[in-house]
């Protein structure tokens, strides 16, 4: 699927980046957004340079210890110039948009799964009742057992689906927060702040993409159905309750 391929690309492109000290950007509509300036390795140092050879932000101590022989180390202000028209910026825009759109789509489809699951429960119960009407001599205890099994399966599947929906909703809120943060800094931040934000959110975006990929791979479209038996005279039940699964196409 297109989105799965996109997630894999994100995971290959984005690298780990932790955040510590922050630069505050004006708070609009009560939402604070921050861009990290603290070096991950030398926590008391400020990030001032960008090494194109290693594709990473670095401080003066990093320069001396790990980038002494690098040829393309420039001040952040220089590297950040024109960042909003760069391929890196376009990639982040595309990845944030794609991931945000996909997790919202998955959330909507999971809600529809719950609706379909509930409708299938009603249909399955009706199938049981219809089958009963064709065979008046059926044992009432068998009918009750089937109805009970349908209810139990529906309850178990609904509980599991609701747990997954909560995970999806939580992921959607986190991705939406990243999207809002990125949009805000893109509109109101300086090029340096945008450039640093792009590097700062790589780890978080990578984690969310990986979590979403794992969650997506385990999701199924669920329904409950009743399968009639052709051997009523030899069987102790009307039939069996089946679970139908289909992968969700995102």
CSV table of C-alpha atoms in Angstrom, one decimal:
chain,number,residue,atom,x,y,z
A,1,UNK,CA,0.0,0.0,0.0
A,2,UNK,CA,1.1,3.6,-0.7
A,3,UNK,CA,1.0,4.6,2.9
A,4,UNK,CA,3.0,1.6,4.1
A,5,UNK,CA,5.7,2.5,1.6
A,6,UNK,CA,5.6,6.1,2.8
A,7,UNK,CA,6.1,5.0,6.4
A,8,UNK,CA,9.1,2.9,5.4
A,9,UNK,CA,10.6,5.9,3.6
A,10,UNK,CA,10.1,8.1,6.6
A,11,UNK,CA,11.8,5.5,8.8
A,12,UNK,CA,14.8,5.4,6.5
A,13,UNK,CA,15.1,9.2,6.1
A,14,UNK,CA,14.5,10.4,9.6
A,15,UNK,CA,17.2,10.1,12.3
A,16,UNK,CA,17.1,10.2,16.1
A,17,UNK,CA,17.1,13.7,17.7
A,18,UNK,CA,16.4,14.4,21.4
A,19,UNK,CA,15.3,17.8,22.7
A,20,UNK,CA,16.3,19.6,25.9
A,21,UNK,CA,16.6,23.4,26.2
A,22,UNK,CA,14.0,25.3,24.1
A,23,UNK,CA,13.5,28.6,22.3
A,24,UNK,CA,10.0,29.9,22.9
A,25,UNK,CA,8.0,31.1,19.9
A,26,UNK,CA,5.0,33.5,20.5
A,27,UNK,CA,1.9,31.7,21.9
A,28,UNK,CA,-1.0,32.0,19.5
A,29,UNK,CA,-4.4,30.8,20.5
A,30,UNK,CA,-3.0,29.4,23.7
A,31,UNK,CA,-0.7,26.9,22.0
A,32,UNK,CA,3.0,27.2,22.9
A,33,UNK,CA,5.5,25.8,20.3
A,34,UNK,CA,9.2,25.3,21.0
A,35,UNK,CA,12.4,24.6,19.0
A,36,UNK,CA,15.3,22.9,20.7
A,37,UNK,CA,18.8,24.6,20.8
A,38,UNK,CA,20.5,22.2,23.2
A,39,UNK,CA,23.1,19.7,22.0
A,40,UNK,CA,22.2,16.1,22.7
A,41,UNK,CA,25.8,15.1,23.3
A,42,UNK,CA,27.0,18.2,25.1
A,43,UNK,CA,23.9,19.2,27.0
A,44,UNK,CA,25.5,22.5,28.3
A,45,UNK,CA,26.3,23.6,24.7
A,46,UNK,CA,24.1,25.4,22.2
A,47,UNK,CA,23.6,24.1,18.7
A,48,UNK,CA,25.2,26.6,16.3
A,49,UNK,CA,26.2,24.6,13.2
A,50,UNK,CA,24.9,22.1,10.6
A,51,UNK,CA,27.2,19.5,9.2
A,52,UNK,CA,26.1,18.5,5.7
A,53,UNK,CA,28.6,15.6,5.6
A,54,UNK,CA,26.7,14.0,8.5
A,55,UNK,CA,23.3,15.6,8.0
A,56,UNK,CA,23.1,16.7,11.6
A,57,UNK,CA,23.1,19.8,13.9
A,58,UNK,CA,26.1,20.3,16.1
A,59,UNK,CA,27.7,22.5,18.7
A,60,UNK,CA,31.2,23.9,19.1
A,61,UNK,CA,32.3,20.8,21.1
A,62,UNK,CA,30.9,18.5,18.4
A,63,UNK,CA,32.9,20.5,15.9
A,64,UNK,CA,36.1,19.8,17.7
A,65,UNK,CA,35.4,16.2,18.6
A,66,UNK,CA,33.5,14.8,15.6
A,67,UNK,CA,33.5,17.2,12.7
A,68,UNK,CA,37.1,18.5,12.6
A,69,UNK,CA,37.7,16.9,9.2
A,70,UNK,CA,34.3,17.7,7.7
A,71,UNK,CA,34.3,20.0,4.8
A,72,UNK,CA,30.7,21.2,4.9
A,73,UNK,CA,30.0,22.7,8.3
A,74,UNK,CA,28.2,26.0,8.3
A,75,UNK,CA,26.4,28.2,10.8
A,76,UNK,CA,22.7,27.3,11.2
A,77,UNK,CA,21.7,30.7,9.9
A,78,UNK,CA,23.6,30.0,6.7
A,79,UNK,CA,22.4,26.4,6.3
A,80,UNK,CA,18.8,27.5,7.1
A,81,UNK,CA,18.6,30.1,4.4
A,82,UNK,CA,15.9,29.3,2.0
A,83,UNK,CA,14.8,26.2,4.0
A,84,UNK,CA,11.1,26.6,3.1
A,85,UNK,CA,12.0,26.1,-0.5
A,86,UNK,CA,14.3,23.1,0.1
A,87,UNK,CA,13.7,19.4,-0.7
A,88,UNK,CA,14.1,18.6,3.0
A,89,UNK,CA,11.3,21.0,3.9
A,90,UNK,CA,9.0,19.5,1.2
A,91,UNK,CA,9.8,16.0,2.4
A,92,UNK,CA,8.7,16.9,6.0
A,93,UNK,CA,5.6,18.6,4.7
A,94,UNK,CA,4.7,15.5,2.7
A,95,UNK,CA,5.4,13.1,5.5
A,96,UNK,CA,3.6,15.1,8.2
A,97,UNK,CA,0.6,15.5,5.8
A,98,UNK,CA,0.6,11.8,4.8
A,99,UNK,CA,0.9,10.4,8.3
A,100,UNK,CA,-1.7,12.8,9.7
A,101,UNK,CA,-4.1,12.0,6.9
A,102,UNK,CA,-3.6,8.3,7.2
A,103,UNK,CA,-4.1,8.1,10.9
A,104,UNK,CA,-7.3,10.1,10.6
A,105,UNK,CA,-8.5,7.8,7.9
A,106,UNK,CA,-7.7,4.7,10.0
A,107,UNK,CA,-9.5,6.2,12.9
A,108,UNK,CA,-12.6,6.8,10.7
A,109,UNK,CA,-12.5,3.3,9.3
A,110,UNK,CA,-12.1,1.8,12.8
A,111,UNK,CA,-15.2,3.6,13.9
A,112,UNK,CA,-17.0,2.2,10.9
A,113,UNK,CA,-15.7,-1.2,11.8
A,114,UNK,CA,-17.5,-0.9,15.2
A,115,UNK,CA,-20.7,0.2,13.4
A,116,UNK,CA,-20.5,-2.7,11.0
A,117,UNK,CA,-19.7,-5.1,13.8
A,118,UNK,CA,-22.8,-4.0,15.7
A,119,UNK,CA,-24.9,-4.3,12.5
A,120,UNK,CA,-23.5,-7.8,11.8
A,121,UNK,CA,-24.4,-8.8,15.3
A,122,UNK,CA,-28.0,-7.9,14.7
A,123,UNK,CA,-27.9,-9.7,11.3
A,124,UNK,CA,-26.4,-12.8,12.8
A,125,UNK,CA,-29.0,-12.9,15.5
A,126,UNK,CA,-31.7,-12.5,12.9
A,127,UNK,CA,-30.2,-15.3,10.9
A,128,UNK,CA,-30.4,-17.5,14.0
A,129,UNK,CA,-34.1,-16.6,14.5
A,130,UNK,CA,-34.9,-17.2,10.8
A,131,UNK,CA,-33.3,-20.6,10.9
A,132,UNK,CA,-35.3,-21.4,14.1
A,133,UNK,CA,-38.5,-20.5,12.3
A,134,UNK,CA,-37.8,-23.0,9.6
A,135,UNK,CA,-37.2,-25.8,12.1
A,136,UNK,CA,-39.7,-25.4,14.9
A,137,UNK,CA,-38.4,-28.5,16.7
A,138,UNK,CA,-35.0,-27.0,17.4
A,139,UNK,CA,-33.9,-27.1,20.9
A,140,UNK,CA,-34.3,-23.8,22.7
A,141,UNK,CA,-31.2,-24.3,24.7
A,142,UNK,CA,-29.1,-24.6,21.5
A,143,UNK,CA,-30.6,-21.3,20.3
A,144,UNK,CA,-29.8,-19.6,23.6
A,145,UNK,CA,-26.2,-21.0,23.5
A,146,UNK,CA,-25.7,-19.5,20.0
A,147,UNK,CA,-27.1,-16.2,20.9
A,148,UNK,CA,-24.9,-16.2,24.0
A,149,UNK,CA,-21.9,-17.0,21.9
A,150,UNK,CA,-22.7,-14.2,19.4
A,151,UNK,CA,-23.0,-11.8,22.3
A,152,UNK,CA,-19.7,-13.0,23.9
A,153,UNK,CA,-17.8,-12.8,20.6
A,154,UNK,CA,-19.3,-9.4,19.9
A,155,UNK,CA,-18.3,-8.1,23.3
A,156,UNK,CA,-14.8,-9.5,23.1
A,157,UNK,CA,-14.3,-8.1,19.6
A,158,UNK,CA,-15.9,-4.7,20.5
A,159,UNK,CA,-13.6,-4.4,23.6
A,160,UNK,CA,-10.6,-5.1,21.5
A,161,UNK,CA,-11.7,-2.8,18.8
A,162,UNK,CA,-12.4,0.0,21.3
A,163,UNK,CA,-8.9,-0.5,22.8
A,164,UNK,CA,-7.4,-0.2,19.3
A,165,UNK,CA,-9.5,2.8,18.6
A,166,UNK,CA,-8.2,4.5,21.7
A,167,UNK,CA,-4.6,3.8,20.6
A,168,UNK,CA,-5.4,5.2,17.1
A,169,UNK,CA,-7.1,8.3,18.6
A,170,UNK,CA,-4.1,8.9,20.9
A,171,UNK,CA,-1.7,8.5,17.9
A,172,UNK,CA,-3.9,10.8,15.9
A,173,UNK,CA,-3.8,13.5,18.6
A,174,UNK,CA,0.0,13.3,18.7
A,175,UNK,CA,0.4,13.5,15.0
A,176,UNK,CA,-2.1,16.4,14.8
A,177,UNK,CA,0.0,18.2,17.5
A,178,UNK,CA,3.1,17.7,15.3
A,179,UNK,CA,1.2,18.9,12.3
A,180,UNK,CA,-0.1,22.0,14.1
A,181,UNK,CA,3.4,22.7,15.5
A,182,UNK,CA,5.0,22.4,12.1
A,183,UNK,CA,2.3,24.6,10.5
A,184,UNK,CA,2.7,27.3,13.2
A,185,UNK,CA,6.5,27.4,13.1
A,186,UNK,CA,6.4,27.4,9.2
A,187,UNK,CA,4.1,30.5,9.3
A,188,UNK,CA,5.5,32.4,12.2
A,189,UNK,CA,9.1,31.2,12.9
A,190,UNK,CA,12.3,32.3,11.4
A,191,UNK,CA,14.2,30.1,8.9
A,192,UNK,CA,16.6,29.0,11.6
A,193,UNK,CA,13.7,28.0,13.8
A,194,UNK,CA,12.0,26.1,11.0
A,195,UNK,CA,15.3,24.4,10.1
A,196,UNK,CA,15.9,23.4,13.7
A,197,UNK,CA,12.3,22.2,14.2
A,198,UNK,CA,12.7,20.0,11.1
A,199,UNK,CA,15.7,18.3,12.7
A,200,UNK,CA,14.1,18.2,16.2
A,201,UNK,CA,11.0,16.4,15.2
A,202,UNK,CA,12.7,13.7,13.2
A,203,UNK,CA,12.9,11.2,16.1
A,204,UNK,CA,9.4,11.8,17.3
A,205,UNK,CA,7.9,11.6,13.8
A,206,UNK,CA,9.9,8.4,13.1
A,207,UNK,CA,8.5,6.9,16.4
A,208,UNK,CA,5.0,7.8,15.5
A,209,UNK,CA,5.4,6.4,12.0
A,210,UNK,CA,6.8,3.2,13.3
A,211,UNK,CA,4.0,2.9,16.0
A,212,UNK,CA,1.4,3.6,13.3
A,213,UNK,CA,2.9,1.0,10.9
A,214,UNK,CA,2.8,-1.7,13.6
A,215,UNK,CA,-0.7,-0.7,14.6
A,216,UNK,CA,-1.9,-0.6,11.0
A,217,UNK,CA,-0.5,-4.1,10.3
A,218,UNK,CA,-2.6,-5.6,13.1
A,219,UNK,CA,-5.9,-4.1,12.2
A,220,UNK,CA,-8.7,-6.2,10.7
A,221,UNK,CA,-12.3,-5.5,9.5
A,222,UNK,CA,-14.5,-7.6,11.8
A,223,UNK,CA,-18.0,-8.9,11.7
A,224,UNK,CA,-20.0,-11.7,13.2
A,225,UNK,CA,-22.1,-14.1,11.1
A,226,UNK,CA,-24.1,-17.2,11.6
A,227,UNK,CA,-23.3,-20.3,9.6
A,228,UNK,CA,-26.2,-22.8,9.2
A,229,UNK,CA,-25.6,-26.5,9.6
A,230,UNK,CA,-26.7,-28.9,6.9
A,231,UNK,CA,-26.6,-31.9,9.2
A,232,UNK,CA,-29.2,-30.8,11.8
A,233,UNK,CA,-30.3,-34.4,12.7
A,234,UNK,CA,-26.7,-35.3,13.6
A,235,UNK,CA,-25.6,-32.1,15.3
A,236,UNK,CA,-26.2,-30.5,18.7
A,237,UNK,CA,-26.3,-26.9,17.4
A,238,UNK,CA,-28.0,-24.8,14.7
A,239,UNK,CA,-24.6,-24.0,13.3
A,240,UNK,CA,-21.6,-22.0,14.4
A,241,UNK,CA,-20.7,-18.4,14.9
A,242,UNK,CA,-17.9,-17.2,12.7
A,243,UNK,CA,-15.7,-14.1,12.7
A,244,UNK,CA,-15.1,-12.6,9.3
A,245,UNK,CA,-11.9,-10.5,8.9
A,246,UNK,CA,-10.6,-8.3,6.1
A,247,UNK,CA,-7.5,-6.1,6.1
A,248,UNK,CA,-8.2,-2.3,6.2
A,249,UNK,CA,-7.0,-0.6,3.1
A,250,UNK,CA,-5.4,2.7,4.0
